[in-house]
Coordinates of C-alpha atoms in Angstrom, one line a residue:
M1 CA 14.4 -0.3 -5.4
N2 CA 16.5 1.8 -3.1
A3 CA 13.4 3.7 -2.1
L4 CA 12.1 0.5 -0.6
R5 CA 15.2 -0.2 1.4
G6 CA 16.0 3.0 3.3
H7 CA 16.6 2.8 7.0
N8 CA 16.7 5.3 9.8
E9 CA 15.4 8.2 7.6
S10 CA 12.6 10.5 8.3
H11 CA 9.7 10.2 5.8
L12 CA 7.2 12.4 7.4
V13 CA 7.2 14.3 4.1
S14 CA 8.5 13.0 0.7
P15 CA 12.2 12.3 0.4
R16 CA 12.6 15.3 -1.9
A17 CA 10.5 17.6 0.3
K18 CA 12.4 16.5 3.4
S19 CA 15.7 17.2 1.7
E20 CA 14.6 20.7 0.7
M21 CA 13.3 21.4 4.2
L22 CA 16.5 20.3 5.8
R23 CA 18.4 22.4 3.3
I24 CA 16.5 25.5 4.5
V25 CA 17.2 24.5 8.2
S26 CA 20.9 24.3 7.4
F27 CA 20.9 27.6 5.5
L28 CA 19.2 29.5 8.3
E29 CA 21.5 27.9 10.9
E30 CA 24.6 28.9 9.0
L31 CA 23.2 32.4 8.1
G32 CA 22.5 33.1 11.7
G33 CA 26.0 31.9 12.7
E34 CA 27.6 34.1 10.1
V35 CA 25.6 37.2 11.1
E36 CA 26.3 36.7 14.8
S37 CA 30.0 36.0 14.4
T38 CA 30.5 39.0 12.1
L39 CA 28.4 41.5 14.2
E40 CA 29.3 40.6 17.8
V41 CA 26.8 43.1 19.2
L42 CA 24.0 40.9 18.0
T43 CA 22.5 38.2 20.1
G44 CA 20.9 35.1 18.7
N45 CA 17.2 34.6 18.4
P46 CA 16.3 31.8 20.8
H47 CA 12.9 31.2 19.3
L48 CA 14.3 30.6 15.8
R49 CA 17.3 28.5 17.0
M50 CA 15.0 26.3 19.1
T51 CA 12.6 26.0 16.2
L52 CA 15.4 25.0 13.8
H53 CA 16.6 22.3 16.3
L54 CA 13.1 21.0 16.8
I55 CA 12.3 20.8 13.1
R56 CA 15.6 19.1 12.3
G57 CA 15.0 16.5 15.1
H58 CA 11.5 15.9 13.7
L59 CA 12.7 15.4 10.1
E60 CA 15.6 13.2 11.2
A61 CA 13.5 11.2 13.7
R62 CA 15.7 12.1 16.7
V63 CA 14.5 12.6 20.2
V64 CA 14.5 16.2 21.3
T65 CA 14.5 16.9 25.0
P66 CA 14.0 20.2 26.9
T67 CA 17.7 20.1 27.8
S68 CA 18.8 19.7 24.2
L69 CA 16.4 22.4 23.0
I70 CA 17.5 24.8 25.7
G71 CA 21.1 24.1 24.7
A72 CA 20.4 24.8 21.1
S73 CA 19.0 28.3 21.9
Q74 CA 22.5 29.6 22.7
V75 CA 21.1 32.0 25.3
P76 CA 21.3 31.8 29.2
Y77 CA 19.3 28.9 30.7
A78 CA 16.7 31.1 32.4
T79 CA 16.0 33.0 29.2
A80 CA 15.8 29.9 27.1
N81 CA 13.5 28.2 29.6
R82 CA 11.1 31.2 29.4
R83 CA 11.2 31.1 25.6
L84 CA 10.4 27.4 25.7
R85 CA 7.4 28.0 28.0
E86 CA 6.2 30.7 25.6
M87 CA 6.4 28.3 22.6
I88 CA 4.5 25.5 24.5
E89 CA 1.8 27.9 25.6
A90 CA 1.5 29.2 22.0
G91 CA 0.7 25.7 20.8
L92 CA 3.9 25.4 18.8
I93 CA 5.5 22.5 20.8
E94 CA 3.9 19.3 22.0
Q95 CA 5.2 17.4 25.1
R96 CA 5.2 13.7 25.4
P97 CA 6.0 11.6 28.5
R98 CA 9.1 9.4 28.0
T99 CA 8.7 7.5 31.2
K100 CA 5.8 6.0 33.2
S101 CA 6.3 8.5 35.9
G102 CA 5.7 11.4 33.5
K103 CA 8.6 13.4 34.8
S104 CA 10.6 13.1 31.6
F105 CA 9.3 14.6 28.3
S106 CA 10.2 14.5 24.6
L107 CA 9.4 17.6 22.6
H108 CA 7.8 17.6 19.1
P109 CA 6.7 20.3 16.7
S110 CA 2.9 20.7 16.6
E111 CA 0.9 20.5 13.5
E112 CA 0.5 24.2 13.5
L113 CA 4.3 24.7 13.7
L114 CA 4.9 22.3 10.9
W115 CA 2.4 24.1 8.7
Q116 CA 3.9 27.5 9.5
W117 CA 7.4 26.2 8.8
A118 CA 6.4 24.8 5.4
Q119 CA 5.0 28.1 4.4
M120 CA 8.0 30.0 5.7
S121 CA 10.4 27.7 3.9
T122 CA 8.7 28.3 0.6
R123 CA 9.0 32.1 1.1
V124 CA 12.7 31.8 2.0
E125 CA 13.4 29.9 -1.2
R126 CA 11.4 32.4 -3.3
L127 CA 13.2 35.4 -1.8
A128 CA 16.6 33.8 -2.4
E129 CA 15.7 33.1 -6.0
R130 CA 14.4 36.6 -6.5
Y131 CA 17.5 38.4 -5.2
F132 CA 20.3 35.9 -6.0
G133 CA 18.9 33.6 -8.7
G134 CA 18.4 29.9 -8.3
R135 CA 18.6 26.6 -10.0
K136 CA 16.2 25.9 -12.9
R137 CA 13.2 23.8 -12.2
A138 CA 11.2 21.6 -14.4
A139 CA 8.1 23.2 -15.9
G140 CA 5.2 22.9 -13.7
S141 CA 7.2 22.1 -10.6
R142 CA 7.4 25.6 -9.0
D143 CA 5.0 24.8 -6.2
Y144 CA 6.7 21.6 -5.3
Y145 CA 9.5 22.7 -3.0
F146 CA 9.4 22.2 0.7
G147 CA 6.3 20.2 0.6
G148 CA 4.4 23.1 -1.0
S149 CA 2.2 20.8 -3.0
Y150 CA 2.2 18.3 -0.1
M151 CA 0.6 20.9 2.1
S152 CA -1.6 22.6 -0.4
A153 CA -5.2 23.0 0.7
R154 CA -4.1 20.9 3.7
S155 CA -6.1 18.0 2.0
I156 CA -3.6 15.4 3.3
P157 CA -1.4 17.1 6.0
P158 CA 1.7 15.5 7.6
L159 CA 1.2 12.5 9.8
K160 CA -0.2 13.6 13.1
L161 CA 1.0 12.7 16.6
V162 CA -1.7 11.1 18.8
P163 CA -2.6 13.5 21.6
E164 CA -1.3 11.0 24.2
P165 CA 1.3 8.3 23.6
L166 CA -0.3 4.8 23.4
K167 CA 0.1 3.1 26.7
V168 CA 0.5 -0.6 25.9
P169 CA 3.1 -2.9 27.4
G170 CA 5.8 -4.0 25.0
G171 CA 4.6 -1.7 22.2
I172 CA 2.3 -2.5 19.2
R173 CA 2.8 -5.9 17.6
V174 CA 1.8 -6.3 14.0
L175 CA 1.7 -9.3 11.6
V176 CA 1.9 -8.4 7.9
H177 CA 2.7 -9.8 4.5
G178 CA 6.3 -9.5 3.2
D179 CA 5.4 -7.3 0.2
P180 CA 6.9 -3.9 -0.9
T181 CA 4.1 -1.8 0.8
F182 CA 4.5 -3.4 4.2
M183 CA 8.2 -3.3 3.9
V184 CA 7.9 0.5 3.3
M185 CA 5.9 0.5 6.5
E186 CA 8.8 -1.3 8.2
N187 CA 11.3 1.3 6.9
L188 CA 9.0 4.1 8.3
K189 CA 8.9 2.4 11.7
R190 CA 10.7 5.1 13.6
Q191 CA 8.4 7.8 12.2
F192 CA 5.3 5.7 13.1
E193 CA 6.7 5.1 16.6
Q194 CA 7.1 8.8 16.9
A195 CA 3.5 9.3 15.8
I196 CA 1.9 6.8 18.3
G197 CA 4.4 7.3 21.1
T198 CA 5.4 3.6 21.5
Q199 CA 7.5 0.9 19.9
I200 CA 6.2 -1.1 16.9
H201 CA 7.2 -4.7 16.4
Q202 CA 6.4 -6.1 12.9
R203 CA 6.7 -9.7 11.6
A204 CA 6.3 -10.4 7.9
F205 CA 5.5 -13.7 6.2
S206 CA 4.9 -15.0 2.7
I207 CA 1.2 -15.3 1.7
D208 CA 0.7 -18.9 2.6
R209 CA 2.7 -18.7 5.8
L210 CA 0.8 -15.5 6.8
R211 CA -2.5 -17.4 6.6
E212 CA -1.1 -20.2 8.6
E213 CA 0.3 -17.9 11.3
G214 CA -3.0 -16.0 11.5
K215 CA -4.9 -19.2 12.1
R216 CA -2.3 -20.5 14.5
N217 CA -2.5 -17.2 16.5
A218 CA -6.2 -17.7 16.8
D219 CA -5.6 -21.0 18.6
R220 CA -3.5 -19.3 21.2
K221 CA -5.1 -18.4 24.5
V222 CA -3.8 -14.8 24.0
S223 CA -3.0 -13.2 20.7
R224 CA 0.7 -12.4 20.0
Y225 CA -0.3 -9.6 17.8
D226 CA -2.4 -6.4 18.3
I227 CA -3.0 -6.0 14.5
I228 CA -2.9 -8.7 11.8
A229 CA -3.0 -8.3 8.0
L230 CA -5.0 -10.7 5.9
D231 CA -5.5 -11.1 2.1
L232 CA -9.0 -9.9 1.0
P233 CA -10.3 -13.4 0.1
W234 CA -9.7 -14.6 3.7
V235 CA -12.2 -12.2 5.3
G236 CA -15.0 -14.7 5.3
E237 CA -12.9 -17.5 6.8
Y238 CA -11.5 -15.2 9.5
A239 CA -14.9 -13.9 10.4
E240 CA -16.6 -17.3 10.4
K241 CA -13.9 -18.9 12.5
G242 CA -13.9 -16.0 15.0
I243 CA -10.3 -15.0 14.3
L244 CA -11.1 -11.3 14.1
M245 CA -13.2 -8.9 16.1
P246 CA -16.0 -7.1 14.3
L247 CA -14.7 -3.5 14.2
D248 CA -18.1 -2.0 14.8
E249 CA -18.0 -3.6 18.3
I250 CA -14.8 -1.8 19.3
M251 CA -14.7 1.5 17.5
D252 CA -16.7 4.2 15.9
I253 CA -16.5 3.2 12.2
A254 CA -17.2 6.8 11.1
R255 CA -13.6 7.6 12.3
L256 CA -12.3 5.6 9.3
D257 CA -14.2 7.8 6.8
P258 CA -15.6 4.8 4.9
A259 CA -16.7 6.8 1.9
D260 CA -13.0 7.7 1.2
F261 CA -12.1 4.0 0.5
H262 CA -12.4 2.5 -3.0
T263 CA -15.8 0.9 -2.9
A264 CA -14.6 -2.6 -3.8
G265 CA -11.9 -2.6 -1.2
W266 CA -14.2 -1.4 1.6
K267 CA -16.9 -3.9 0.7
A268 CA -14.4 -6.7 0.5
A269 CA -13.5 -6.1 4.2
H270 CA -17.1 -7.0 5.3
W271 CA -18.7 -10.3 6.1
G272 CA -22.4 -10.5 6.9
G273 CA -22.7 -6.8 6.6
R274 CA -20.1 -6.1 9.3
P275 CA -16.5 -4.7 8.8
Y276 CA -13.8 -7.0 10.1
G277 CA -10.8 -5.1 8.7
V278 CA -9.6 -1.8 7.3
P279 CA -8.1 -1.7 3.8
A280 CA -4.4 -1.1 4.1
Q281 CA -3.7 -1.9 0.5
T282 CA -6.1 -1.9 -2.4
T283 CA -4.0 -3.4 -5.3
P284 CA -5.9 -4.5 -8.4
E285 CA -4.3 -7.0 -10.8
L286 CA -3.8 -5.1 -14.1
L287 CA -2.2 -5.9 -17.4
F288 CA 1.2 -4.1 -17.6
Y289 CA 2.3 -3.5 -21.2
R290 CA 5.3 -1.9 -22.9
R291 CA 4.0 1.2 -24.7
D292 CA 7.2 1.6 -26.7
L293 CA 7.2 -2.0 -28.0
F294 CA 3.5 -1.7 -28.9
A295 CA 4.2 1.5 -30.8
Q296 CA 7.2 -0.1 -32.7
V297 CA 4.9 -2.7 -34.3
G298 CA 1.8 -0.6 -34.6
L299 CA -0.3 -2.4 -32.0
E300 CA -3.1 -0.9 -30.0
P301 CA -3.4 -1.7 -26.3
P302 CA -5.5 -4.9 -26.0
S303 CA -9.0 -4.7 -24.7
T304 CA -10.1 -8.2 -25.5
T305 CA -8.7 -11.7 -24.8
E306 CA -8.3 -12.2 -28.6
Q307 CA -6.4 -8.9 -29.0
L308 CA -4.2 -9.9 -26.0
L309 CA -3.3 -13.3 -27.7
H310 CA -2.6 -11.5 -31.0
A311 CA -0.3 -8.9 -29.3
A312 CA 1.5 -11.7 -27.4
S313 CA 2.1 -13.6 -30.6
V314 CA 3.5 -10.6 -32.4
L315 CA 5.8 -9.5 -29.6
H316 CA 6.9 -13.1 -28.8
A317 CA 10.5 -13.4 -30.0
P318 CA 12.3 -16.1 -28.1
Q319 CA 15.3 -16.0 -30.5
R320 CA 15.9 -12.5 -29.2
G321 CA 15.3 -13.3 -25.6
R322 CA 11.9 -11.7 -25.5
Y323 CA 8.5 -13.3 -24.7
G324 CA 5.0 -12.2 -25.2
V325 CA 3.4 -12.3 -21.7
A326 CA 4.1 -13.4 -18.1
W327 CA 1.5 -14.5 -15.5
N328 CA 1.0 -16.5 -12.4
A329 CA 1.4 -20.2 -13.5
A330 CA 3.2 -21.8 -10.6
R331 CA 1.4 -24.8 -9.1
G332 CA -1.0 -24.2 -6.3
T333 CA -2.0 -20.8 -4.9
A334 CA -0.3 -18.7 -7.6
L335 CA -2.0 -20.5 -10.6
G336 CA -5.2 -20.9 -8.7
H337 CA -5.6 -17.1 -8.6
T338 CA -4.9 -16.9 -12.3
V339 CA -7.6 -19.5 -13.0
L340 CA -10.3 -17.5 -11.0
L341 CA -9.3 -14.2 -12.6
T342 CA -9.2 -15.6 -16.1
M343 CA -12.7 -17.2 -15.6
A344 CA -13.9 -13.7 -14.6
D345 CA -12.5 -12.4 -18.0
F346 CA -14.9 -14.8 -19.6
G347 CA -17.8 -13.7 -17.4
Q348 CA -17.7 -16.8 -15.1
P349 CA -17.5 -16.4 -11.4
V350 CA -16.1 -19.4 -9.5
L351 CA -19.3 -19.6 -7.4
N352 CA -23.0 -19.3 -8.6
L353 CA -23.2 -15.6 -7.7
P354 CA -26.4 -13.8 -8.8
E355 CA -25.6 -11.5 -11.8
I356 CA -26.3 -7.8 -11.2
A357 CA -25.5 -4.6 -13.1
G358 CA -21.8 -4.2 -13.3
G359 CA -20.9 -7.7 -12.2
F360 CA -22.1 -10.2 -9.6
E361 CA -23.7 -9.8 -6.2
T362 CA -21.6 -10.7 -3.1
D363 CA -23.6 -9.0 -0.3
H364 CA -25.2 -12.2 1.0
L365 CA -22.3 -14.7 0.9
S366 CA -22.5 -15.1 4.7
Q367 CA -25.9 -17.0 4.1
K368 CA -23.8 -19.7 2.4
D369 CA -26.2 -20.2 -0.4
Y370 CA -23.5 -20.9 -3.0
R371 CA -21.8 -23.7 -4.8
P372 CA -18.8 -24.0 -7.1
T373 CA -19.2 -23.2 -10.8
I374 CA -15.9 -24.3 -12.5
D375 CA -17.0 -26.9 -15.0
T376 CA -19.0 -24.6 -17.3
E377 CA -18.9 -23.6 -20.9
R378 CA -17.2 -20.3 -20.0
G379 CA -14.9 -22.1 -17.7
E380 CA -13.7 -24.3 -20.5
R381 CA -13.2 -21.3 -22.8
A382 CA -11.0 -19.8 -20.0
A383 CA -9.0 -23.0 -19.7
R384 CA -8.4 -23.1 -23.4
F385 CA -7.3 -19.4 -23.4
L386 CA -4.7 -20.3 -20.8
M387 CA -3.4 -23.1 -23.1
E388 CA -3.0 -20.5 -25.9
L389 CA -1.4 -18.0 -23.5
L390 CA 1.2 -20.7 -22.7
K391 CA 2.5 -20.7 -26.3
H392 CA 3.6 -17.0 -26.0
S393 CA 5.1 -17.2 -22.4
P394 CA 8.6 -17.6 -21.1
P395 CA 9.9 -21.2 -20.9
D396 CA 9.9 -21.2 -17.1
I397 CA 6.3 -19.9 -16.9
L398 CA 5.0 -22.9 -15.0
S399 CA 7.2 -22.0 -12.0
M400 CA 6.4 -18.2 -12.1
S401 CA 4.4 -16.7 -9.3
W402 CA 3.9 -13.2 -7.9
Y403 CA 7.4 -11.8 -8.1
E404 CA 8.8 -14.1 -10.8
R405 CA 6.3 -12.8 -13.4
I406 CA 7.3 -9.1 -12.8
R407 CA 11.1 -9.5 -12.7
P408 CA 11.4 -10.5 -16.4
Y409 CA 9.0 -7.7 -17.3
A410 CA 11.2 -5.2 -15.4
A411 CA 14.3 -6.6 -17.1
G412 CA 12.8 -6.1 -20.5
N413 CA 12.5 -9.9 -21.3
V414 CA 8.6 -9.8 -21.4
A415 CA 6.4 -7.4 -23.3
M416 CA 3.3 -7.8 -21.1
A417 CA 2.7 -9.1 -17.6
Y418 CA -0.3 -9.5 -15.4
G419 CA 0.6 -8.0 -12.1
Y420 CA -0.7 -6.4 -8.9
T421 CA 0.1 -2.7 -8.6
L422 CA 2.0 -3.3 -5.4
L423 CA 4.8 -4.9 -7.6
A424 CA 5.1 -1.9 -9.9
P425 CA 8.0 -0.5 -7.9
Y426 CA 10.2 -3.2 -9.5
F427 CA 10.2 -1.1 -12.7
E428 CA 8.8 2.3 -11.7
L429 CA 11.6 3.0 -9.3
D430 CA 14.4 1.5 -11.4
D431 CA 15.5 3.9 -14.1
S432 CA 17.7 1.2 -15.6
S433 CA 14.7 -0.9 -16.4
P434 CA 13.5 -0.9 -20.0
A435 CA 10.0 -0.7 -18.6
F436 CA 10.7 2.5 -16.6
G437 CA 8.5 5.3 -17.9
Q438 CA 7.2 3.0 -20.7
T439 CA 4.5 1.0 -19.0
G440 CA 0.8 1.3 -19.6
Y441 CA -1.9 0.0 -17.3
L442 CA -5.1 -1.8 -18.3
P443 CA -7.9 -3.7 -16.6
H444 CA -8.0 -7.4 -17.6
P445 CA -8.9 -7.7 -21.3
A446 CA -12.2 -9.7 -21.5
V447 CA -14.2 -11.4 -24.2
P448 CA -16.7 -9.3 -26.1
G449 CA -19.9 -8.8 -24.2
V450 CA -18.2 -9.1 -20.8
A451 CA -17.3 -5.9 -18.9
P452 CA -13.5 -5.7 -18.2
V453 CA -12.5 -5.9 -14.6
A454 CA -9.5 -5.0 -12.5
P455 CA -9.7 -7.8 -9.9
V456 CA -9.1 -6.2 -6.5
G457 CA -6.5 -7.7 -4.3
G458 CA -4.5 -6.5 -1.4
Y459 CA -4.7 -6.6 2.4
V460 CA -6.9 -5.4 5.2
M461 CA -5.7 -5.0 8.8
G462 CA -7.9 -6.2 11.6
I463 CA -7.7 -6.9 15.4
P464 CA -7.5 -10.5 16.6
A465 CA -10.5 -11.7 18.6
N466 CA -8.2 -13.1 21.3
L467 CA -6.5 -9.8 22.0
P468 CA -6.8 -8.9 25.7
A469 CA -9.4 -6.2 26.4
E470 CA -6.9 -3.8 27.9
R471 CA -4.9 -3.7 24.7
V472 CA -7.8 -3.1 22.3
P473 CA -8.1 0.7 22.7
A474 CA -4.4 1.1 21.8
A475 CA -4.7 -1.3 18.9
V476 CA -7.7 0.7 17.5
E477 CA -5.7 3.9 17.7
A478 CA -2.7 2.3 15.9
L479 CA -5.0 0.9 13.3
L480 CA -6.4 4.3 12.6
I481 CA -3.0 5.8 12.2
F482 CA -1.6 3.0 10.0
T483 CA -4.5 3.2 7.5
S484 CA -5.1 6.9 7.6
P485 CA -4.7 9.1 4.4
E486 CA -1.6 10.6 5.9
A487 CA 0.0 7.2 6.3
Q488 CA -1.1 6.0 2.9
K489 CA 0.5 9.1 1.3
L490 CA 3.7 8.4 3.2
Y491 CA 3.7 4.8 1.8
V492 CA 3.4 6.1 -1.7
Q493 CA 6.1 8.8 -1.3
N494 CA 8.4 6.0 -0.2
G495 CA 7.8 3.6 -3.0
S496 CA 4.4 1.9 -2.5
R497 CA 2.1 1.6 -5.5
T498 CA -1.0 0.6 -3.6
N499 CA -3.7 2.9 -2.3
P500 CA -7.1 2.2 -0.8
R501 CA -8.4 5.8 -0.6
Y502 CA -9.8 8.2 -3.1
S503 CA -8.4 11.2 -1.3
V504 CA -4.8 9.9 -1.6
G505 CA -5.2 9.0 -5.3
S506 CA -6.4 12.5 -6.0
D507 CA -3.5 14.2 -4.2
P508 CA -1.3 16.1 -6.7
E509 CA 2.0 14.8 -5.3
V510 CA 0.7 11.2 -5.3
R511 CA -0.4 11.7 -8.9
R512 CA 3.1 12.9 -9.9
A513 CA 4.6 9.8 -8.2
S514 CA 3.1 7.4 -10.7
P515 CA 0.5 7.3 -13.5
I516 CA -0.8 4.1 -11.9
F517 CA -2.9 6.0 -9.3
E518 CA -4.8 8.0 -11.9
A519 CA -5.3 4.8 -13.9
V520 CA -6.7 2.9 -10.9
D521 CA -8.9 5.8 -9.8
T522 CA -10.3 6.0 -13.4
M523 CA -11.0 2.2 -13.2
S524 CA -12.7 2.7 -9.9
W525 CA -15.0 5.4 -11.2
R526 CA -15.9 3.2 -14.1
D527 CA -16.8 0.4 -11.7
E528 CA -14.0 -1.9 -13.0
L529 CA -12.5 -2.5 -9.6
Q530 CA -14.3 -5.7 -8.5
F531 CA -13.7 -8.3 -5.9
W532 CA -16.3 -10.9 -7.0
P533 CA -13.6 -12.8 -9.0
R534 CA -12.2 -14.0 -5.7
P535 CA -15.3 -14.1 -3.4
P536 CA -14.2 -14.0 0.2
V537 CA -16.0 -17.2 1.3
P538 CA -14.4 -19.4 4.0
E539 CA -13.6 -22.1 1.4
I540 CA -12.0 -19.8 -1.2
S541 CA -8.3 -20.6 -0.3
D542 CA -8.9 -24.3 -0.8
I543 CA -10.8 -23.7 -4.0
I544 CA -7.9 -21.6 -5.3
R545 CA -5.4 -24.3 -4.3
I546 CA -7.5 -27.0 -6.1
C547 CA -7.7 -25.0 -9.3
G548 CA -4.0 -24.3 -9.1
E549 CA -3.2 -28.0 -8.9
E550 CA -5.6 -29.4 -11.5
F551 CA -4.9 -26.6 -14.1
H552 CA -1.2 -27.0 -13.6
D553 CA -1.5 -30.6 -14.7
M554 CA -3.5 -29.4 -17.7
L555 CA -0.7 -26.9 -18.6
R556 CA 1.9 -29.6 -18.3
G557 CA 0.0 -31.7 -20.8
I558 CA -0.8 -34.5 -18.2
I559 CA -4.6 -34.0 -18.6
A560 CA -6.8 -32.3 -21.1
P561 CA -8.7 -29.0 -20.3
R562 CA -12.0 -30.9 -20.1
E563 CA -10.6 -33.3 -17.5
A564 CA -9.1 -30.5 -15.5
L565 CA -12.5 -28.8 -15.2
V566 CA -14.2 -32.0 -14.2
R567 CA -11.6 -32.8 -11.5
A568 CA -11.5 -29.3 -10.1
Q569 CA -15.3 -29.2 -10.0
A570 CA -15.5 -32.5 -8.2
R571 CA -12.9 -31.6 -5.6
A572 CA -14.6 -28.2 -4.9
D573 CA -18.0 -29.9 -4.6
A574 CA -16.6 -32.4 -2.1
L575 CA -15.0 -29.5 -0.2
M576 CA -18.3 -27.6 0.1
R577 CA -20.5 -30.6 0.7
P578 CA -18.4 -33.1 2.6
T579 CA -20.0 -36.6 3.1

């Protein structure tokens, strides 16, 4: 998890690529010093020395001023000043005002200079290896050094600086969920501040507190936040209650490149045909399973609910401290999500959605022509499946929620776990975990005749409706930066395992970071990424809570499955048709 906790580091390229680029900077600095001190008749190259200083400052997220850059040139002031002007006029250096008066500037390498530097760094390494030998590299990694693969074809270039720093009093204020991806964003704060030219203030809450704060903020006369994150199922509620601005009113949607987003994630950000947020995370819930344990007992990866129960029973060995499967079973919101997603595995949406090819239709939810469908034959089969699953689960399963179900999987105490991809860093980035390098990823196993789905979760970022008009343009620009392919790739390189964009999932370096991206992309192309299991209607959070309460009583043995269904249906009906 160290990759999720770094502070004050530059992550404009991957940690490995950054390290390699800084190594070349140091090499050239020292080589120049050695040559000049040995042959005193030689004078330094001010262009090169200023470039080295500028690149180092960029990678280490340090402010570079004209004075510091001129000092780094090691030539007389007048000469250095001329060389600085030449580099600015050549488009290699960008200037940014540091004060309102515009009299003080910070200096930054332009995108062109970064591109040229990456190419030159690669050539320096290859020349050194050719003439002096070099360390051995893993097969297939030759094009990796100095961001070589990162820059290849310029498909996803380094994070760009906005042409003009965002002018917004107090900086950009963001409300997010306290999960690994948004915490990566917090660790990258200095780099994003550099990109947008102003401060970023981020507040993070747990899922239930995040919803409460989003609603509380809407009641304020003026929003405390420029951008807020919300769970996908809340989109309808936030749109209906006027918590968010429709994005098509305040920006050109084409700037987001909508076709680049996973279809399910982009559609889930809409209500009434209008976008209210931009996908910041698209994180389907998958079945994580230990490939090595399955191989030891000769089991195939489960594709049906029956196969899942069989695998869980075979791998369940409490006497050895190992359990078959972990899942969200804590009372309330956590278990409620499990109930809805399990019903989907039996082909039963929680609302009477029209069935269409590949799933169920959600385009007309804003017309409110829907009702709960919990107490059904398929709903009962789903309830009884959960009762069977309970037999092969850890003893504390009824208190397990989002993180608790993944921790025992990462520790090797559970053979399978349902989990969102955003939690995969708990074992993918910990080489001491028994699940490290041994995890396979599957969509939810379903009953025969029902198409398997990978229920889409995650967060979108939107702009509060009560944000003052003068702050909206800056909020839009920041939103574009935070959700851009360049930003999404940075999140991945620094530990995130979520991705809402096709372009990022197909990037070679992203693919090397984790097999999860290729798996999710494949599911997307097979149309297995679906958001209908948690339809984003205004009442969905309360329906989830109701199911989480009634089914928890069922799992505790207080009521029978039939009664749990009847009670949940009655409460959901009363919620949607209050008397």
